[in-house]
Amino acid sequence: FRAAINAKPTNPEAYCNLAHSLVRRGDFADAEDCLARALLLRPRFPEAHNNLGLLRTRMNRHREALLHYEAAIGMWGDYAEAHINRGLALVAVGRIEEGFAELEWRMPPLLRNSLSMRDSDTASEVRVYAEQGLGDCIQFIRYATKLKQRGRRVIVTCSPHVAPLMRLADGVDEVVSASPAPDVRQEAWIGMAS
């Protein structure tokens, strides 16, 4: 990245990429300088703001990180990574409910846009999408019993690798092995970690 900067010192992407590698090495001060330079060259650079937010988060400066995530989102409203990072920072500063709402950006776009916890409260059938890793799937399946206690038929959509285990879980009526994201034209969908 330094060679790219030497060849074209006005390239904000090169500074942003160098900052990313510097953060991985633990060189926060130089990474911060690179991101500041990237933003000087291109003030409306959402990726640089997101990366500066990540750097601030690594430094436990969550309130400052929020400003950068919000700047990134202000420039690119559908920037899912910045929404997720903002959600984590909100949780870190104690704004739990707001943070968890922002973390719904982890869902695939079609599912996220159709997702409603209210739908799962009124539907007779709820399809639970295992959007996280296998460990999280195993961890969160225990909440299927909560849906079942509310009189819902619970259908779990998950990786074929964990499907046999999901079939044994209490509260699960049906398991569908599917990947990638499911068809969202059903009564109600929720993410397993939602």
GROMACS .gro file of N, CA, C and O in nm, residues 5 19 40 42 44 51 61 63 68-69 77 80 85 87 105 133 140 167 181-182 188:
model
   84
    5ILE      N    1   0.074   0.446  -0.250
    5ILE     CA    2   0.071   0.585  -0.204
    5ILE      C    3   0.185   0.664  -0.267
    5ILE      O    4   0.166   0.778  -0.311
   19ALA      N    5  -0.421   0.183   0.634
   19ALA     CA    6  -0.470   0.195   0.772
   19ALA      C    7  -0.522   0.061   0.823
   19ALA      O    8  -0.494   0.022   0.936
   40LEU      N    9  -0.921   1.361   0.438
   40LEU     CA   10  -0.882   1.492   0.388
   40LEU      C   11  -0.889   1.493   0.235
   40LEU      O   12  -0.937   1.590   0.175
   42ARG      N   13  -1.075   1.281   0.052
   42ARG     CA   14  -1.213   1.257   0.013
   42ARG      C   15  -1.302   1.262   0.136
   42ARG      O   16  -1.326   1.160   0.201
   44ARG      N   17  -1.618   1.277   0.177
   44ARG     CA   18  -1.736   1.191   0.170
   44ARG      C   19  -1.692   1.049   0.132
   44ARG      O   20  -1.716   1.003   0.021
   51ASN      N   21  -1.398   0.264   0.892
   51ASN     CA   22  -1.270   0.214   0.942
   51ASN      C   23  -1.219   0.296   1.060
   51ASN      O   24  -1.161   0.241   1.154
   61ARG      N   25  -1.297   0.366   2.249
   61ARG     CA   26  -1.350   0.503   2.238
   61ARG      C   27  -1.481   0.494   2.159
   61ARG      O   28  -1.493   0.545   2.049
   63ARG      N   29  -1.791   0.615   2.195
   63ARG     CA   30  -1.871   0.734   2.161
   63ARG      C   31  -1.815   0.803   2.038
   63ARG      O   32  -1.890   0.849   1.953
   68HIS      N   33  -1.837   0.832   1.373
   68HIS     CA   34  -1.788   0.790   1.242
   68HIS      C   35  -1.883   0.692   1.174
   68HIS      O   36  -1.904   0.699   1.053
   69TYR      N   37  -1.940   0.601   1.251
   69TYR     CA   38  -2.038   0.509   1.192
   69TYR      C   39  -2.158   0.588   1.140
   69TYR      O   40  -2.209   0.561   1.032
   77GLY      N   41  -2.669   0.514   0.316
   77GLY     CA   42  -2.772   0.467   0.408
   77GLY      C   43  -2.783   0.316   0.421
   77GLY      O   44  -2.820   0.266   0.526
   80ALA      N   45  -2.448  -0.178   0.532
   80ALA     CA   46  -2.479  -0.275   0.637
   80ALA      C   47  -2.366  -0.288   0.739
   80ALA      O   48  -2.392  -0.294   0.860
   85ASN      N   49  -2.166  -0.225   1.291
   85ASN     CA   50  -2.065  -0.169   1.381
   85ASN      C   51  -2.126  -0.065   1.474
   85ASN      O   52  -2.091  -0.059   1.592
   87GLY      N   53  -2.433  -0.070   1.576
   87GLY     CA   54  -2.508  -0.148   1.674
   87GLY      C   55  -2.421  -0.199   1.787
   87GLY      O   56  -2.457  -0.190   1.905
  105TRP      N   57  -2.923  -0.549   1.085
  105TRP     CA   58  -2.860  -0.532   0.954
  105TRP      C   59  -2.772  -0.652   0.917
  105TRP      O   60  -2.727  -0.663   0.803
  133GLY      N   61  -2.343  -1.855   1.279
  133GLY     CA   62  -2.266  -1.977   1.267
  133GLY      C   63  -2.331  -2.094   1.339
  133GLY      O   64  -2.432  -2.080   1.407
  140PHE      N   65  -2.887  -2.062   2.028
  140PHE     CA   66  -3.014  -1.989   2.026
  140PHE      C   67  -3.137  -2.075   1.998
  140PHE      O   68  -3.249  -2.028   2.012
  167ARG      N   69  -3.336  -3.093   1.458
  167ARG     CA   70  -3.456  -3.179   1.460
  167ARG      C   71  -3.483  -3.236   1.599
  167ARG      O   72  -3.595  -3.272   1.631
  181ALA      N   73  -3.001  -1.768   0.181
  181ALA     CA   74  -3.118  -1.718   0.251
  181ALA      C   75  -3.246  -1.783   0.198
  181ALA      O   76  -3.256  -1.817   0.081
  182PRO      N   77  -3.343  -1.800   0.285
  182PRO     CA   78  -3.468  -1.866   0.248
  182PRO      C   79  -3.560  -1.776   0.166
  182PRO      O   80  -3.540  -1.657   0.154
  188ALA      N   81  -4.424  -1.545   0.858
  188ALA     CA   82  -4.336  -1.465   0.944
  188ALA      C   83  -4.198  -1.528   0.951
  188ALA      O   84  -4.186  -1.650   0.964
   0.00000   0.00000   0.00000
